Amino acid sequence: MKIAVTGATGQLGRLVVESLKARTARENIVALVRTPSKAKDLGVEVREFDYTQKALLASSLKGIDTLLLISSNEIGQRAVQHRNVIESAKQTGVTWIVYTSLLHAENSSLSLAGEHVETEKILNESGLPHTILRNGWYTENYTGSIPGAIAGGAFLGSAGDGKISSASRADFAEAAAVVLTSAGHQGKVYELAGDNAYTLTDLAKELSRQTGKDIPYKNVPEAEYANILKSFGVPEGFAYAIASWDVSISKGAIFDDSKTLSKLIGRPTTPLSKTIEEVLRAQK
Ligand SMILES: NC(=O)c1ccc[n+]([C@@H]2O[C@H](COP(=O)([O-])OP(=O)(O)OC[C@H]3O[C@@H](n4cnc5c(N)ncnc54)[C@H](OP(=O)(O)O)[C@@H]3O)[C@@H](O)[C@H]2O)c1
């Protein structure tokens, strides 16, 4: 039984491979990577895999039974890339695809949702047995802003009082590994999110508590937030996208209280306080 993981040199993919190694023999795991030179430390079979090269996809999928398709990070190209992978998987005899989608994809106001909805549709139409892991926000999405918040004395955003049910990448990776190595998941759609929702005000309070500094949350209008991000060197298109995601979050786009993620992994999800603690420790 060969289980292959795409994007295995990415941040989530690496954690999935690690989590799989704890659950099945290394010989059963194949890392599918765009850049093999980045995969030398993975400790499993590595095959080259570029979502844009259909011939390569088909040859690299030979003998694979189960495929975890981790969504590409090339926003705007993803539906086409994912279609290439799904069609190649069907052609080479993959029997089950697990796909990392987005929380509440079909109703989500996040601009990211469209490509995930399209990919889910391609999977449904492929006739291949599949499972959808609708991943919520990574807590780590916020940790990159911590040094700037400490330096600037405020945590900025446009998310208002929106509740954020984030979980750590490691939590989502473990869920993927559990699904890939256990039975009964085909045909299921899992809405995956952290156990305890928080607002950015709560996040700033926790950051203040752990640093002993006063770092309040400052909510700013969408356009102003995009401009601030641009002034920090974030490319214009991405800055506007991030600000728009915050506005969606203010309306509840990444809130979920089903606790499906913790039920799948059999433990509580990683609390916000722990992720902040880890970031601050790494900065020392
Ligand atoms: N839930 C969330 O909060 C959240 C946040 C950010 C992203 N995401 C989504 O979740 C995915 C995984 O997250 P992550 O943090 O692991 O992202 P990441 O670290 O950026 O990893 C993305 C992976 O996709 C691979 N990739 C990109 N284009 C490819 C192509 N044309 N062919 C083959 N592989 C390609 C990259 O390969 P290289 O290593 O060669 O670059 C990388 O390994 C992202 O790609 C994105 O779709 C979710």
Coordinates of C-alpha atoms and ligand atoms in Angstrom, one line a residue:
M1 CA 0.0 0.0 0.0
K2 CA 1.8 3.1 -1.2
I3 CA 0.7 6.5 0.2
A4 CA 2.0 9.6 -1.7
V5 CA 2.1 13.2 -0.4
T6 CA 2.3 16.2 -2.8
G7 CA 4.0 19.4 -1.7
A8 CA 6.1 17.2 0.7
T9 CA 8.8 19.9 0.9
G10 CA 6.2 22.5 2.0
Q11 CA 5.6 23.3 5.6
L12 CA 2.4 21.2 5.9
G13 CA 3.7 18.4 3.7
R14 CA 6.9 17.9 5.8
L15 CA 4.7 17.6 8.9
V16 CA 2.4 15.1 7.2
V17 CA 5.4 12.9 6.2
E18 CA 6.7 13.0 9.8
S19 CA 3.3 12.1 11.1
L20 CA 2.9 9.3 8.5
K21 CA 6.3 7.8 9.6
A22 CA 4.9 7.4 13.1
R23 CA 1.9 5.4 11.7
T24 CA 3.2 3.3 8.8
A25 CA 6.4 1.8 7.5
R26 CA 8.7 4.3 5.6
E27 CA 8.6 2.0 2.6
N28 CA 4.9 2.8 2.2
I29 CA 5.4 6.6 2.0
V30 CA 6.3 8.5 -1.2
A31 CA 7.2 12.2 -1.2
L32 CA 6.1 13.9 -4.4
V33 CA 8.1 17.1 -4.7
R34 CA 8.8 19.8 -7.2
T35 CA 12.3 20.4 -6.0
P36 CA 14.0 17.0 -5.1
S37 CA 17.1 18.8 -3.8
K38 CA 14.9 20.1 -0.9
A39 CA 13.8 16.6 0.0
K40 CA 17.0 14.9 1.0
D41 CA 16.2 14.9 4.7
L42 CA 12.7 13.5 4.4
G43 CA 13.8 9.9 4.9
V44 CA 11.3 8.4 2.5
E45 CA 11.2 7.7 -1.3
V46 CA 11.2 10.9 -3.2
R47 CA 9.8 11.4 -6.7
E48 CA 9.8 14.5 -8.8
F49 CA 6.3 16.0 -9.3
D50 CA 5.4 19.3 -10.8
Y51 CA 1.7 20.1 -11.1
T52 CA 2.3 21.8 -14.4
Q53 CA 4.0 18.8 -16.1
K54 CA 1.4 16.2 -16.9
A55 CA 3.8 13.6 -18.3
L56 CA 5.9 13.8 -15.2
L57 CA 2.8 13.5 -13.0
A58 CA 1.7 10.3 -14.6
S59 CA 5.1 8.6 -14.4
S60 CA 5.6 9.7 -10.8
L61 CA 2.2 8.3 -9.7
K62 CA 3.0 4.7 -10.9
G63 CA 2.2 2.2 -8.2
I64 CA 0.6 4.8 -5.9
D65 CA -2.6 3.6 -4.2
T66 CA -3.5 6.6 -2.0
L67 CA -2.7 10.2 -2.8
L68 CA -2.7 13.2 -0.5
L69 CA -3.1 16.3 -2.8
I70 CA -2.0 19.2 -0.7
S71 CA -3.3 22.3 -2.4
S72 CA -0.8 24.3 -4.4
N73 CA 0.4 27.7 -3.2
E74 CA 0.3 29.2 -6.7
I75 CA -3.0 31.1 -6.1
G76 CA -4.8 31.6 -9.4
Q77 CA -3.2 28.5 -11.0
R78 CA -4.5 26.0 -8.5
A79 CA -7.6 24.6 -10.2
V80 CA -5.7 23.9 -13.4
Q81 CA -2.8 22.3 -11.5
H82 CA -5.1 20.2 -9.3
R83 CA -7.0 19.1 -12.4
N84 CA -3.7 17.9 -13.9
V85 CA -3.0 15.9 -10.7
I86 CA -6.5 14.4 -10.5
E87 CA -6.6 13.3 -14.1
S88 CA -3.1 11.8 -13.9
A89 CA -4.1 9.9 -10.7
K90 CA -7.1 8.5 -12.5
Q91 CA -5.1 7.5 -15.5
T92 CA -2.4 5.7 -13.4
G93 CA -4.8 3.8 -11.1
V94 CA -4.7 5.7 -7.8
T95 CA -7.6 4.3 -5.8
W96 CA -8.2 7.1 -3.3
I97 CA -7.4 10.9 -3.2
V98 CA -7.4 13.0 -0.1
Y99 CA -7.5 16.7 -0.8
T100 CA -6.7 19.7 1.5
S101 CA -9.5 22.2 0.9
L102 CA -10.7 25.2 2.8
L103 CA -13.0 25.4 5.8
H104 CA -16.7 25.7 4.7
A105 CA -15.4 26.1 1.1
E106 CA -18.8 26.2 -0.6
N107 CA -20.2 29.0 1.6
S108 CA -16.9 30.9 2.3
S109 CA -16.5 34.6 1.4
L110 CA -12.7 34.2 1.4
S111 CA -11.4 34.9 -2.1
L112 CA -9.4 31.7 -1.7
A113 CA -12.5 29.6 -1.8
G114 CA -13.2 29.5 -5.5
E115 CA -10.2 27.3 -6.5
H116 CA -11.0 24.9 -3.7
V117 CA -14.7 24.6 -4.7
E118 CA -13.6 24.0 -8.3
T119 CA -11.1 21.3 -7.2
E120 CA -13.8 19.6 -5.1
K121 CA -16.0 19.6 -8.2
I122 CA -13.3 18.1 -10.3
L123 CA -12.8 15.4 -7.7
N124 CA -16.6 14.7 -7.6
E125 CA -16.7 14.5 -11.4
S126 CA -13.6 12.3 -11.6
G127 CA -15.5 9.3 -10.1
L128 CA -12.4 8.5 -8.0
P129 CA -13.1 7.7 -4.3
H130 CA -12.0 10.8 -2.3
T131 CA -12.0 12.6 1.0
I132 CA -12.0 16.3 1.5
L133 CA -10.1 17.8 4.4
R134 CA -11.5 21.4 4.7
N135 CA -8.6 22.9 6.6
G136 CA -9.2 26.1 8.6
W137 CA -6.6 28.8 9.3
Y138 CA -3.2 27.9 10.5
T139 CA -2.4 29.7 13.7
E140 CA 1.1 30.2 12.2
N141 CA -0.6 32.6 9.7
Y142 CA -0.3 35.1 12.6
T143 CA 3.0 34.2 14.1
G144 CA 4.9 36.0 11.3
S145 CA 3.3 39.3 12.5
I146 CA 4.5 38.9 16.1
P147 CA 8.0 40.5 15.8
G148 CA 6.4 43.5 13.9
A149 CA 3.7 43.8 16.6
I150 CA 6.3 43.7 19.4
A151 CA 8.4 46.3 17.6
G152 CA 5.5 48.6 16.7
G153 CA 3.6 48.2 20.0
A154 CA 0.3 47.1 18.3
F155 CA -1.1 44.0 16.5
L156 CA -2.8 45.3 13.3
G157 CA -5.6 43.9 11.3
S158 CA -9.1 44.3 9.8
A159 CA -10.7 41.3 11.4
G160 CA -12.7 43.2 14.0
D161 CA -14.3 40.8 16.5
G162 CA -14.3 37.9 14.1
K163 CA -13.8 34.6 15.9
I164 CA -10.9 32.6 14.6
S165 CA -10.9 28.8 15.1
S166 CA -7.3 28.3 14.0
A167 CA -5.1 25.2 14.7
S168 CA -1.5 24.6 14.2
R169 CA -0.1 23.1 11.0
A170 CA 1.0 20.1 13.0
D171 CA -2.7 19.5 14.0
F172 CA -3.9 19.6 10.4
A173 CA -0.9 17.4 9.4
E174 CA -1.8 14.8 12.0
A175 CA -5.4 14.8 10.8
A176 CA -4.2 14.1 7.3
A177 CA -2.0 11.3 8.5
V178 CA -4.8 9.7 10.6
V179 CA -7.1 9.8 7.6
L180 CA -4.5 8.4 5.2
T181 CA -3.8 5.4 7.5
S182 CA -7.2 4.4 8.7
A183 CA -10.4 3.2 7.2
G184 CA -13.9 4.7 6.8
H185 CA -13.0 8.1 5.4
Q186 CA -13.9 7.7 1.7
G187 CA -16.7 10.0 0.6
K188 CA -16.4 12.2 3.7
V189 CA -16.0 16.0 3.9
Y190 CA -14.3 17.1 7.2
E191 CA -14.5 20.7 8.4
L192 CA -11.3 21.0 10.4
A193 CA -10.7 23.8 12.9
G194 CA -9.2 24.5 16.3
D195 CA -11.1 23.8 19.5
N196 CA -11.0 27.3 21.0
A197 CA -11.9 30.3 18.9
Y198 CA -10.3 33.7 19.7
T199 CA -10.4 37.2 18.3
L200 CA -7.4 39.3 17.3
T201 CA -8.0 41.3 20.5
D202 CA -7.6 38.0 22.4
L203 CA -4.4 37.2 20.5
A204 CA -3.0 40.6 21.3
K205 CA -3.9 40.2 25.0
E206 CA -2.1 36.8 25.0
L207 CA 0.9 38.3 23.3
S208 CA 1.0 41.1 25.8
R209 CA 0.7 38.6 28.7
Q210 CA 3.6 36.5 27.5
T211 CA 5.9 39.4 26.6
G212 CA 5.0 41.6 29.6
K213 CA 4.5 44.5 27.1
D214 CA 1.3 46.4 26.3
I215 CA 0.5 45.3 22.7
P216 CA -3.2 46.1 22.0
Y217 CA -5.0 45.0 18.9
K218 CA -5.6 47.9 16.5
N219 CA -8.4 47.4 14.0
V220 CA -8.0 49.4 10.8
P221 CA -10.1 49.8 7.7
E222 CA -9.3 47.3 4.9
A223 CA -7.6 49.8 2.5
E224 CA -5.5 51.2 5.3
Y225 CA -4.4 47.7 6.4
A226 CA -3.5 46.8 2.8
N227 CA -1.4 50.0 2.6
I228 CA 0.3 49.3 5.8
L229 CA 1.2 45.8 4.6
K230 CA 2.5 47.3 1.3
S231 CA 4.7 49.7 3.3
F232 CA 6.2 46.6 5.1
G233 CA 7.1 45.2 1.6
V234 CA 4.2 42.8 1.1
P235 CA 3.5 42.7 -2.7
E236 CA 0.5 44.9 -3.6
G237 CA -1.8 42.0 -4.8
F238 CA -1.0 39.9 -1.7
A239 CA -1.5 42.9 0.6
Y240 CA -5.0 43.5 -0.7
A241 CA -5.8 39.8 -0.5
I242 CA -4.7 39.6 3.1
A243 CA -6.7 42.6 4.0
S244 CA -9.8 41.2 2.3
W245 CA -9.3 37.8 4.1
D246 CA -9.4 39.8 7.4
V247 CA -12.7 41.4 6.4
S248 CA -14.1 37.9 5.7
I249 CA -12.8 36.7 9.1
S250 CA -14.6 39.6 10.8
K251 CA -17.8 38.1 9.4
G252 CA -17.0 34.6 10.7
A253 CA -15.3 33.0 7.7
I254 CA -13.0 30.9 9.8
F255 CA -15.1 30.2 12.8
D256 CA -16.2 26.6 13.4
D257 CA -17.1 24.9 16.6
S258 CA -17.6 21.3 15.4
K259 CA -14.4 20.1 17.0
T260 CA -14.1 17.6 14.2
L261 CA -10.3 18.1 14.1
S262 CA -9.7 17.2 17.7
K263 CA -12.1 14.2 17.3
L264 CA -10.0 13.0 14.3
I265 CA -6.6 13.3 16.0
G266 CA -7.9 12.1 19.4
R267 CA -6.5 15.0 21.4
P268 CA -7.3 18.7 21.8
T269 CA -5.9 21.0 19.1
T270 CA -2.8 23.1 20.0
P271 CA -3.9 26.3 21.9
L272 CA -3.0 29.7 20.6
S273 CA -1.0 30.4 23.8
K274 CA 1.3 27.4 23.0
T275 CA 2.0 28.5 19.4
I276 CA 2.8 32.1 20.6
E277 CA 5.1 30.6 23.3
E278 CA 7.0 28.6 20.7
V279 CA 7.5 31.7 18.5
L280 CA 8.8 33.8 21.4
R281 CA 11.1 31.0 22.5
A282 CA 12.5 30.6 19.0
Q283 CA 13.2 34.4 18.9
K284 CA 15.3 34.4 22.0
Ligands
LIG1 N1 -5.1 26.9 6.0 C1 -4.2 27.9 5.9 O1 -4.2 28.8 6.8 C2 -3.3 28.0 4.8 C3 -2.3 29.0 4.8 C4 -1.4 29.1 3.7 C5 -1.5 28.2 2.7 N2 -2.5 27.2 2.7 C6 -2.7 26.2 1.6 O2 -2.2 25.0 2.1 C7 -1.1 24.5 1.3 C8 -0.1 23.9 2.2 O3 0.4 24.9 3.1 P1 1.9 25.1 3.4 O4 2.0 26.0 4.6 O5 2.6 23.7 3.4 O6 2.4 25.8 2.1 P2 3.9 25.9 1.5 O7 4.9 25.8 2.6 O8 3.9 27.2 0.7 O9 4.0 24.7 0.6 C9 3.4 24.6 -0.7 C10 4.0 23.4 -1.4 O10 3.4 23.4 -2.7 C11 4.5 23.0 -3.6 N3 4.2 23.5 -5.0 C12 3.9 24.7 -5.4 N4 3.7 24.8 -6.7 C13 4.0 23.5 -7.2 C14 4.0 22.9 -8.4 N5 3.7 23.6 -9.5 N6 4.2 21.6 -8.5 C15 4.4 20.8 -7.4 N7 4.5 21.4 -6.2 C16 4.2 22.7 -6.0 C17 5.7 23.7 -3.1 O11 6.9 23.2 -3.6 P3 8.4 23.8 -3.4 O12 8.8 23.2 -2.0 O13 9.2 23.2 -4.5 O14 8.2 25.3 -3.4 C18 5.6 23.5 -1.6 O15 6.1 22.3 -1.2 C19 -0.7 25.8 0.5 O16 -0.1 25.4 -0.7 C20 -2.0 26.5 0.3 O17 -2.7 26.0 -0.7 C21 -3.4 27.1 3.7

